[in-house]
Amino acid sequence: PASAAGVTSEAPGAEAAAGVAAAPEPKPKPKPVASPQRSPVNDLKAAHKLVQRSKHAFGSTALCLSGGAAMGNYHFGIVKALFEGDCLPDIISGTSAGAVVGAFVCTRSDDELRRDLCREVLLQRLTCFNKSWGECLAHFVRKGALFGQGDWLACIKWWTFDTMTFEEAYQKTGRVLNITLSVANRQSPPILVNHITAPNVVVGSAVLASAAVPGFINPMRLRIKGEDGVVRVHDNAELYFDGSITQDIPIAGLAETFNCRFFLTSQCNPHVVPFFFSSKGAVGQPSRWSRYDVDESWRGGFLLSVLEAYLKVDMQSKMAFLKIIEAAPGVTGTVMTQDFEGSVTIVPRVAFEDFFKLMSDPSPRDMDRYLQRGQVAAWGKIALLKHHYKLARRLEECLSELEAQ
C-alpha cells in the first residue's frame, strides 16, 4: 500500500486546507481595439473647420480716422500712403473731420481716388472756413452757431458724391463706411451708421452731423433718400452732433458689427496728440540721449522723461475722477477720458502752428505739410501691416481651396 511505503496522496484542494495558497491563474490579455480608419473626407472637414475658426478669430481690419478740425487734413497723407502701399482696409470709420476723409475714400473707386487724392484737387475743395470772423459772429448771434448747415451741406456734396447713400456707396466701391454720431439726448449712447444700420441715409448729412461741434454748427437731423430718389428730413427724428465728443474711435461697434479684431487708428485730435509720446524714441524719431542700450535711451534724459510722463498721466487721471463725480465742465469729461488708441496707432508729427489754424482753410504750404508728414507717419507702419495682411490673405486662400474641394 502507498501509505505503507510512506507516500501520501492528497485530494485536490488539500493545499488550501493546509493553509497553503494556490497560485492564481493568469488573466487573459485584452485584445487591442482597431482604430477606425480616417477617410479623406473627414480630414477635409476637420481642416475646413479649423481654418474657418482661425479666420474668425483673426477677424477683420478697420481703419479708424479721428476728429481734429483742420488737423484732420493729416488723414489725407496717411490714407494716401496706405492706398499706395496696398494696405488700405475695406472697413473705414470716421468721426468729425475723419468722417469727411472716410466718406471721400468710400464713395470713390480706386481710379477716382488716384485722380482726386492729390494736392491740387484737395486745395480747391477745402473751403469750408472761407467766411470772415465778422460774418461768423453775426451768424452766431442770429442762429447760435458760427457756421450754417446749408453752407456746409453745399461744400460737402463734392466729398460725398451729392446725395449718395451708405448702401449706394457700398455697392459702388465695396468699402464699408462707418460714421460715429453723438445723440443730442444725453441719455442715449453714441451710434454708428453704415450700410447695415442706415442704408438709405444720405452720407453727406451723416458727415455733417458728425462734424457738428456745439457752437460751430447746430445739431442736425439725418436726411433719408426714398425709393423715388427724393431726399427727405423727418421732423420728429433725433438730433445728432459731433461724434468725437462721446466716441472718437468706435472699437466696440466695429467689433460687434463686422468682427473687427485689428484696429488701425489715425489720431489727429489736437487735445490728444500731445499725450502720445514715446519716452525711448519711436520710428523716425530716435532718442538723442542713447547710451547704445535701448533700455537706457530716455528721450531728453531720465528725469525729464519721468516728469513728462507724470504730468500727462496725472492730468488724465484727474479728468477721469472729475467725470466719475460728474464735476467735469461741459463735455470735457467724455472728451478727455476716452480710449483714443487702436491695435496700431498712427500719430503724425504735427507742427506748432497747426494749433493756431484749427479753423482755417489750408494754404498750399500747409497742404504740402499735411500730405508729407501724414505719409511719413503711415510708412513707418507699412511693414507691420503687410505682414498682417499676408496672414489674412493666406487664411482666405486656404479657406477658398478647402471649400472648392
Tab-separated table of C-alpha atoms in Angstrom:
chain	number	residue	atom	x	y	z
A	1	PRO	CA	0.000	0.000	0.000
A	2	ALA	CA	1.096	3.568	-0.719
A	3	SER	CA	0.676	4.560	2.889
A	4	ALA	CA	2.888	1.829	3.988
A	5	ALA	CA	5.590	2.978	1.626
A	6	GLY	CA	5.402	6.487	3.083
A	7	VAL	CA	3.776	8.017	0.069
A	8	THR	CA	0.640	10.041	0.650
A	9	SER	CA	-1.774	11.250	-1.971
A	10	GLU	CA	-3.822	14.363	-1.290
A	11	ALA	CA	-7.084	15.256	-2.929
A	12	PRO	CA	-7.424	18.500	-4.904
A	13	GLY	CA	-7.728	21.453	-2.578
A	14	ALA	CA	-5.689	19.832	0.108
A	15	GLU	CA	-3.105	22.638	-0.124
A	16	ALA	CA	-5.760	25.200	0.580
A	17	ALA	CA	-6.998	23.123	3.518
A	18	ALA	CA	-3.478	23.009	4.841
A	19	GLY	CA	-3.222	26.787	4.689
A	20	VAL	CA	-1.035	26.984	1.560
A	21	ALA	CA	-2.446	29.429	-1.094
A	22	ALA	CA	-2.706	28.174	-4.631
A	23	ALA	CA	-1.093	30.272	-7.436
A	24	PRO	CA	-3.697	32.481	-9.265
A	25	GLU	CA	-4.406	31.676	-12.844
A	26	PRO	CA	-3.103	34.332	-15.312
A	27	LYS	CA	-5.785	36.664	-16.715
A	28	PRO	CA	-6.171	36.758	-20.482
A	29	LYS	CA	-4.711	39.914	-22.093
A	30	PRO	CA	-7.281	42.268	-23.646
A	31	LYS	CA	-7.330	42.236	-27.385
A	32	PRO	CA	-6.234	45.537	-28.992
A	33	VAL	CA	-9.133	47.537	-30.417
A	34	ALA	CA	-8.578	48.516	-34.003
A	35	SER	CA	-8.741	52.296	-34.532
A	36	PRO	CA	-11.301	53.479	-37.058
A	37	GLN	CA	-9.926	54.329	-40.462
A	38	ARG	CA	-9.814	58.109	-41.196
A	39	SER	CA	-11.222	58.966	-44.570
A	40	PRO	CA	-10.022	61.887	-46.722
A	41	VAL	CA	-13.485	63.415	-46.440
A	42	ASN	CA	-13.230	63.580	-42.642
A	43	ASP	CA	-9.761	65.129	-42.913
A	44	LEU	CA	-11.044	67.848	-45.244
A	45	LYS	CA	-13.967	68.628	-42.959
A	46	ALA	CA	-11.664	68.911	-39.937
A	47	ALA	CA	-9.243	71.147	-41.844
A	48	HIS	CA	-12.069	73.354	-43.117
A	49	LYS	CA	-13.445	73.741	-39.603
A	50	LEU	CA	-10.013	74.621	-38.216
A	51	VAL	CA	-9.271	77.252	-40.885
A	52	GLN	CA	-12.762	78.705	-40.572
A	53	ARG	CA	-12.350	79.119	-36.827
A	54	SER	CA	-8.878	80.578	-37.281
A	55	LYS	CA	-10.199	83.132	-39.768
A	56	HIS	CA	-12.988	84.129	-37.393
A	57	ALA	CA	-10.524	84.505	-34.521
A	58	PHE	CA	-8.169	86.556	-36.716
A	59	GLY	CA	-11.064	88.884	-37.527
A	60	SER	CA	-11.290	91.840	-39.873
A	61	THR	CA	-9.188	95.008	-40.047
A	62	ALA	CA	-10.631	98.506	-39.721
A	63	LEU	CA	-9.162	101.951	-40.295
A	64	CYS	CA	-10.393	104.495	-37.724
A	65	LEU	CA	-9.999	108.184	-38.622
A	66	SER	CA	-10.288	110.528	-35.643
A	67	GLY	CA	-11.567	114.077	-35.458
A	68	GLY	CA	-9.250	117.046	-35.336
A	69	ALA	CA	-10.726	120.075	-37.182
A	70	ALA	CA	-8.128	121.335	-39.703
A	71	MET	CA	-5.540	118.940	-38.264
A	72	GLY	CA	-7.703	116.203	-39.728
A	73	ASN	CA	-6.084	117.053	-43.067
A	74	TYR	CA	-3.204	114.823	-41.967
A	75	HIS	CA	-5.573	111.928	-42.654
A	76	PHE	CA	-5.192	112.582	-46.383
A	77	GLY	CA	-1.465	111.874	-46.237
A	78	ILE	CA	-1.995	108.766	-44.114
A	79	VAL	CA	-4.696	107.407	-46.433
A	80	LYS	CA	-2.537	108.180	-49.475
A	81	ALA	CA	0.377	106.151	-48.071
A	82	LEU	CA	-1.887	103.224	-47.140
A	83	PHE	CA	-3.553	103.264	-50.550
A	84	GLU	CA	-0.277	103.357	-52.461
A	85	GLY	CA	1.186	100.671	-50.187
A	86	ASP	CA	-1.806	98.366	-50.801
A	87	CYS	CA	-2.633	98.426	-47.086
A	88	LEU	CA	-5.906	100.374	-47.082
A	89	PRO	CA	-8.596	98.378	-45.204
A	90	ASP	CA	-12.051	97.911	-46.710
A	91	ILE	CA	-13.718	98.840	-43.399
A	92	ILE	CA	-13.267	102.525	-42.573
A	93	SER	CA	-14.761	104.590	-39.762
A	94	GLY	CA	-14.626	108.354	-39.472
A	95	THR	CA	-15.560	110.876	-36.842
A	96	SER	CA	-15.912	114.638	-37.344
A	97	ALA	CA	-13.029	115.639	-39.666
A	98	GLY	CA	-12.236	111.952	-40.113
A	99	ALA	CA	-15.786	111.402	-41.373
A	100	VAL	CA	-15.086	113.780	-44.272
A	101	VAL	CA	-11.953	111.852	-45.261
A	102	GLY	CA	-13.667	108.482	-44.742
A	103	ALA	CA	-16.615	109.486	-46.931
A	104	PHE	CA	-14.193	110.828	-49.544
A	105	VAL	CA	-12.471	107.427	-49.725
A	106	CYS	CA	-15.544	105.180	-49.500
A	107	THR	CA	-17.560	106.945	-52.208
A	108	ARG	CA	-14.795	106.705	-54.837
A	109	SER	CA	-13.456	103.841	-56.878
A	110	ASP	CA	-9.701	103.217	-56.976
A	111	ASP	CA	-9.324	105.184	-60.213
A	112	GLU	CA	-11.309	108.118	-58.834
A	113	LEU	CA	-9.246	108.013	-55.656
A	114	ARG	CA	-5.994	108.204	-57.619
A	115	ARG	CA	-7.407	111.173	-59.525
A	116	ASP	CA	-8.719	113.178	-56.549
A	117	LEU	CA	-6.226	112.329	-53.783
A	118	CYS	CA	-3.690	114.969	-54.786
A	119	ARG	CA	-2.650	118.398	-53.570
A	120	GLU	CA	-4.203	120.465	-56.375
A	121	VAL	CA	-7.676	118.906	-56.207
A	122	LEU	CA	-7.891	118.944	-52.418
A	123	LEU	CA	-6.869	122.600	-52.165
A	124	GLN	CA	-9.714	123.632	-54.463
A	125	ARG	CA	-12.299	121.828	-52.307
A	126	LEU	CA	-11.149	122.572	-48.741
A	127	THR	CA	-13.021	125.869	-48.437
A	128	CYS	CA	-15.433	125.387	-45.525
A	129	PHE	CA	-13.764	128.139	-43.432
A	130	ASN	CA	-13.849	130.796	-46.138
A	131	LYS	CA	-16.040	133.248	-44.218
A	132	SER	CA	-14.617	136.085	-42.148
A	133	TRP	CA	-14.843	136.097	-38.372
A	134	GLY	CA	-17.254	139.020	-38.577
A	135	GLU	CA	-19.699	137.012	-40.678
A	136	CYS	CA	-19.329	134.024	-38.367
A	137	LEU	CA	-20.041	136.098	-35.262
A	138	ALA	CA	-23.075	137.673	-36.902
A	139	HIS	CA	-24.380	134.208	-37.752
A	140	PHE	CA	-23.736	133.104	-34.171
A	141	VAL	CA	-25.871	135.954	-32.845
A	142	ARG	CA	-28.736	135.023	-35.187
A	143	LYS	CA	-28.583	131.220	-35.145
A	144	GLY	CA	-26.472	130.253	-32.131
A	145	ALA	CA	-23.662	128.775	-34.254
A	146	LEU	CA	-20.710	130.199	-36.157
A	147	PHE	CA	-21.478	128.342	-39.402
A	148	GLY	CA	-24.704	127.472	-41.190
A	149	GLN	CA	-25.794	123.938	-42.036
A	150	GLY	CA	-26.819	124.933	-45.563
A	151	ASP	CA	-23.390	126.335	-46.424
A	152	TRP	CA	-21.561	123.257	-45.188
A	153	LEU	CA	-24.017	120.874	-46.875
A	154	ALA	CA	-23.226	122.602	-50.164
A	155	CYS	CA	-19.484	122.171	-49.502
A	156	ILE	CA	-19.804	118.528	-48.510
A	157	LYS	CA	-21.631	117.426	-51.693
A	158	TRP	CA	-18.434	117.042	-53.701
A	159	TRP	CA	-16.820	114.897	-51.000
A	160	THR	CA	-19.792	112.501	-50.826
A	161	PHE	CA	-20.996	112.486	-54.462
A	162	ASP	CA	-24.007	114.697	-53.800
A	163	THR	CA	-26.857	112.611	-52.301
A	164	MET	CA	-25.205	109.183	-52.338
A	165	THR	CA	-26.437	106.894	-49.558
A	166	PHE	CA	-24.463	104.405	-47.480
A	167	GLU	CA	-25.892	101.484	-49.455
A	168	GLU	CA	-25.058	103.112	-52.793
A	169	ALA	CA	-21.505	103.841	-51.657
A	170	TYR	CA	-21.013	100.220	-50.597
A	171	GLN	CA	-22.412	98.864	-53.872
A	172	LYS	CA	-20.126	101.171	-55.851
A	173	THR	CA	-16.785	100.706	-54.077
A	174	GLY	CA	-17.114	97.627	-51.849
A	175	ARG	CA	-15.735	99.681	-48.962
A	176	VAL	CA	-17.678	99.836	-45.701
A	177	LEU	CA	-18.131	103.384	-44.419
A	178	ASN	CA	-18.951	103.906	-40.741
A	179	ILE	CA	-19.654	107.295	-39.162
A	180	THR	CA	-19.949	107.948	-35.435
A	181	LEU	CA	-22.672	110.272	-34.157
A	182	SER	CA	-23.499	111.646	-30.727
A	183	VAL	CA	-27.177	111.883	-29.840
A	184	ALA	CA	-28.473	115.195	-28.522
A	185	ASN	CA	-30.422	113.280	-25.892
A	186	ARG	CA	-27.792	112.749	-23.186
A	187	GLN	CA	-29.381	109.517	-22.036
A	188	SER	CA	-28.712	107.855	-25.402
A	189	PRO	CA	-25.380	106.246	-26.297
A	190	PRO	CA	-23.479	107.210	-29.465
A	191	ILE	CA	-24.485	105.418	-32.640
A	192	LEU	CA	-22.586	104.003	-35.606
A	193	VAL	CA	-24.243	104.448	-39.015
A	194	ASN	CA	-23.276	102.325	-42.031
A	195	HIS	CA	-24.889	100.443	-44.930
A	196	ILE	CA	-26.329	97.888	-42.488
A	197	THR	CA	-27.759	100.145	-39.784
A	198	ALA	CA	-28.754	103.064	-42.045
A	199	PRO	CA	-28.671	102.018	-45.724
A	200	ASN	CA	-30.885	104.856	-47.039
A	201	VAL	CA	-29.286	107.702	-45.072
A	202	VAL	CA	-27.519	110.300	-47.217
A	203	VAL	CA	-23.791	110.145	-46.467
A	204	GLY	CA	-23.381	113.926	-46.613
A	205	SER	CA	-25.915	114.536	-43.846
A	206	ALA	CA	-24.216	111.963	-41.587
A	207	VAL	CA	-20.800	113.535	-42.233
A	208	LEU	CA	-22.076	116.993	-41.358
A	209	ALA	CA	-23.839	115.719	-38.232
A	210	SER	CA	-20.615	114.023	-37.104
A	211	ALA	CA	-18.768	117.340	-37.553
A	212	ALA	CA	-21.395	119.461	-35.785
A	213	VAL	CA	-19.282	120.743	-32.895
A	214	PRO	CA	-21.511	122.609	-30.395
A	215	GLY	CA	-21.195	126.331	-31.026
A	216	PHE	CA	-19.834	125.873	-34.562
A	217	ILE	CA	-22.739	124.019	-36.204
A	218	ASN	CA	-26.114	123.340	-34.630
A	219	PRO	CA	-27.145	119.683	-34.123
A	220	MET	CA	-28.946	118.333	-37.169
A	221	ARG	CA	-31.208	115.551	-38.341
A	222	LEU	CA	-30.196	112.918	-40.858
A	223	ARG	CA	-31.541	113.019	-44.398
A	224	ILE	CA	-33.028	109.907	-45.989
A	225	LYS	CA	-33.385	109.110	-49.700
A	226	GLY	CA	-36.624	107.373	-50.583
A	227	GLU	CA	-37.244	104.805	-53.300
A	228	ASP	CA	-38.335	107.645	-55.585
A	229	GLY	CA	-34.907	109.289	-55.196
A	230	VAL	CA	-36.253	112.234	-53.201
A	231	VAL	CA	-34.311	113.275	-50.119
A	232	ARG	CA	-36.431	113.984	-47.059
A	233	VAL	CA	-35.903	115.042	-43.448
A	234	HIS	CA	-38.138	113.659	-40.709
A	235	ASP	CA	-39.100	116.424	-38.314
A	236	ASN	CA	-39.507	114.041	-35.364
A	237	ALA	CA	-36.110	112.351	-35.874
A	238	GLU	CA	-33.272	112.585	-33.378
A	239	LEU	CA	-30.786	115.444	-33.408
A	240	TYR	CA	-27.128	114.480	-33.756
A	241	PHE	CA	-23.850	116.301	-33.183
A	242	ASP	CA	-20.075	115.769	-33.164
A	243	GLY	CA	-19.283	112.085	-32.713
A	244	SER	CA	-15.785	112.620	-31.323
A	245	ILE	CA	-17.221	114.120	-28.139
A	246	THR	CA	-18.564	110.757	-26.957
A	247	GLN	CA	-16.840	108.129	-29.119
A	248	ASP	CA	-13.908	109.128	-31.284
A	249	ILE	CA	-12.782	105.557	-32.059
A	250	PRO	CA	-15.803	103.157	-32.273
A	251	ILE	CA	-13.951	99.945	-31.461
A	252	ALA	CA	-16.893	98.211	-29.761
A	253	GLY	CA	-19.336	98.934	-32.583
A	254	LEU	CA	-16.960	97.766	-35.309
A	255	ALA	CA	-16.115	94.590	-33.395
A	256	GLU	CA	-19.771	93.752	-32.871
A	257	THR	CA	-20.966	94.522	-36.408
A	258	PHE	CA	-18.049	93.356	-38.570
A	259	ASN	CA	-15.985	91.111	-36.260
A	260	CYS	CA	-13.089	93.590	-36.374
A	261	ARG	CA	-10.158	92.486	-34.209
A	262	PHE	CA	-7.367	94.678	-35.613
A	263	PHE	CA	-7.806	98.452	-35.475
A	264	LEU	CA	-5.534	100.797	-37.405
A	265	THR	CA	-6.103	104.229	-35.875
A	266	SER	CA	-5.121	107.565	-37.369
A	267	GLN	CA	-5.133	110.028	-34.469
A	268	CYS	CA	-5.072	113.781	-35.214
A	269	ASN	CA	-7.114	115.346	-32.397
A	270	PRO	CA	-5.336	118.476	-31.085
A	271	HIS	CA	-6.211	117.616	-27.470
A	272	VAL	CA	-4.966	114.015	-27.862
A	273	VAL	CA	-1.805	114.240	-29.973
A	274	PRO	CA	0.314	115.798	-27.172
A	275	PHE	CA	-0.394	112.786	-24.949
A	276	PHE	CA	1.125	110.354	-27.437
A	277	PHE	CA	4.793	110.168	-26.634
A	278	SER	CA	7.476	107.544	-26.583
A	279	SER	CA	9.963	108.152	-23.793
A	280	LYS	CA	12.520	105.955	-25.573
A	281	GLY	CA	12.041	107.187	-29.116
A	282	ALA	CA	9.910	105.882	-31.950
A	283	VAL	CA	10.112	105.022	-35.638
A	284	GLY	CA	11.716	108.003	-37.359
A	285	GLN	CA	12.211	109.751	-34.009
A	286	PRO	CA	15.205	108.096	-32.322
A	287	SER	CA	16.339	109.168	-28.892
A	288	ARG	CA	19.323	111.512	-28.967
A	289	TRP	CA	20.265	110.558	-25.434
A	290	SER	CA	21.125	106.993	-26.375
A	291	ARG	CA	23.826	105.118	-24.463
A	292	TYR	CA	23.943	102.385	-27.083
A	293	ASP	CA	21.436	100.471	-24.976
A	294	VAL	CA	17.761	100.747	-25.880
A	295	ASP	CA	16.664	100.196	-22.271
A	296	GLU	CA	18.588	103.293	-21.159
A	297	SER	CA	17.760	105.604	-24.100
A	298	TRP	CA	15.384	108.019	-22.373
A	299	ARG	CA	14.270	110.889	-24.590
A	300	GLY	CA	15.505	114.124	-23.003
A	301	GLY	CA	17.152	112.191	-20.209
A	302	PHE	CA	15.594	110.090	-17.485
A	303	LEU	CA	14.411	112.929	-15.215
A	304	LEU	CA	12.712	114.945	-17.970
A	305	SER	CA	11.049	111.841	-19.400
A	306	VAL	CA	9.707	110.876	-15.980
A	307	LEU	CA	8.418	114.419	-15.393
A	308	GLU	CA	6.688	114.467	-18.777
A	309	ALA	CA	5.052	111.097	-18.162
A	310	TYR	CA	3.947	112.081	-14.664
A	311	LEU	CA	2.283	115.322	-15.780
A	312	LYS	CA	0.390	113.658	-18.636
A	313	VAL	CA	-0.777	110.637	-16.656
A	314	ASP	CA	-1.733	112.823	-13.690
A	315	MET	CA	-3.836	115.090	-15.904
A	316	GLN	CA	-5.670	112.124	-17.407
A	317	SER	CA	-6.373	110.571	-14.009
A	318	LYS	CA	-7.768	113.844	-12.659
A	319	MET	CA	-10.105	114.191	-15.644
A	320	ALA	CA	-11.291	110.611	-15.118
A	321	PHE	CA	-12.007	111.395	-11.455
A	322	LEU	CA	-13.973	114.544	-12.362
A	323	LYS	CA	-16.028	112.514	-14.815
A	324	ILE	CA	-16.874	109.928	-12.151
A	325	ILE	CA	-18.155	112.547	-9.706
A	326	GLU	CA	-19.885	114.445	-12.584
A	327	ALA	CA	-17.878	117.597	-11.920
A	328	ALA	CA	-16.145	117.906	-15.310
A	329	PRO	CA	-17.100	121.162	-17.060
A	330	GLY	CA	-19.212	120.733	-20.189
A	331	VAL	CA	-18.188	117.840	-22.412
A	332	THR	CA	-14.575	117.657	-21.205
A	333	GLY	CA	-15.358	114.605	-19.089
A	334	THR	CA	-16.090	112.452	-22.137
A	335	VAL	CA	-13.678	114.208	-24.489
A	336	MET	CA	-10.584	113.655	-22.337
A	337	THR	CA	-11.266	110.193	-20.891
A	338	GLN	CA	-11.972	108.101	-23.990
A	339	ASP	CA	-9.762	105.387	-25.387
A	340	PHE	CA	-8.067	107.033	-28.375
A	341	GLU	CA	-5.767	104.167	-29.393
A	342	GLY	CA	-6.130	101.124	-31.594
A	343	SER	CA	-4.102	97.992	-32.220
A	344	VAL	CA	-1.747	100.223	-34.224
A	345	THR	CA	-1.979	103.984	-33.800
A	346	ILE	CA	-0.557	106.393	-36.379
A	347	VAL	CA	0.150	109.845	-34.959
A	348	PRO	CA	1.638	112.343	-37.431
A	349	ARG	CA	4.291	114.763	-36.323
A	350	VAL	CA	2.206	117.944	-36.145
A	351	ALA	CA	3.603	121.459	-36.362
A	352	PHE	CA	3.176	124.002	-33.565
A	353	GLU	CA	1.374	126.360	-35.949
A	354	ASP	CA	-1.313	123.726	-36.558
A	355	PHE	CA	-2.832	124.504	-33.149
A	356	PHE	CA	-3.484	128.079	-34.328
A	357	LYS	CA	-5.042	127.033	-37.656
A	358	LEU	CA	-7.737	124.662	-36.457
A	359	MET	CA	-10.485	126.775	-38.041
A	360	SER	CA	-8.840	127.881	-41.271
A	361	ASP	CA	-8.537	126.512	-44.779
A	362	PRO	CA	-5.095	125.157	-45.684
A	363	SER	CA	-2.630	127.092	-47.775
A	364	PRO	CA	-0.519	125.297	-50.412
A	365	ARG	CA	2.332	125.185	-47.910
A	366	ASP	CA	0.037	123.719	-45.243
A	367	MET	CA	-1.304	121.110	-47.651
A	368	ASP	CA	2.201	120.002	-48.539
A	369	ARG	CA	2.959	119.548	-44.839
A	370	TYR	CA	-0.238	117.596	-44.202
A	371	LEU	CA	0.420	115.187	-47.058
A	372	GLN	CA	4.153	114.773	-46.476
A	373	ARG	CA	4.049	114.242	-42.707
A	374	GLY	CA	0.964	112.068	-42.907
A	375	GLN	CA	2.656	109.779	-45.422
A	376	VAL	CA	5.846	109.603	-43.346
A	377	ALA	CA	3.860	108.602	-40.233
A	378	ALA	CA	1.986	105.892	-42.143
A	379	TRP	CA	5.027	104.441	-43.889
A	380	GLY	CA	6.536	103.667	-40.503
A	381	LYS	CA	3.755	101.080	-40.028
A	382	ILE	CA	3.593	99.678	-43.567
A	383	ALA	CA	5.924	96.716	-42.968
A	384	LEU	CA	3.881	95.572	-39.954
A	385	LEU	CA	0.625	95.964	-41.894
A	386	LYS	CA	1.925	93.985	-44.852
A	387	HIS	CA	2.725	91.033	-42.585
A	388	HIS	CA	-0.733	91.306	-41.016
A	389	TYR	CA	-2.477	91.312	-44.396
A	390	LYS	CA	-0.300	88.441	-45.613
A	391	LEU	CA	-1.664	86.259	-42.806
A	392	ALA	CA	-5.229	87.329	-43.550
A	393	ARG	CA	-4.843	86.541	-47.263
A	394	ARG	CA	-3.310	83.125	-46.558
A	395	LEU	CA	-6.298	82.218	-44.401
A	396	GLU	CA	-8.651	83.368	-47.180
A	397	GLU	CA	-6.769	81.303	-49.757
A	398	CYS	CA	-6.762	78.189	-47.559
A	399	LEU	CA	-10.464	78.522	-46.880
A	400	SER	CA	-11.259	79.003	-50.583
A	401	GLU	CA	-9.226	75.937	-51.576
A	402	LEU	CA	-10.885	73.763	-48.930
A	403	GLU	CA	-14.354	74.925	-49.942
A	404	ALA	CA	-13.561	74.176	-53.581
A	405	GLN	CA	-12.637	70.601	-52.678
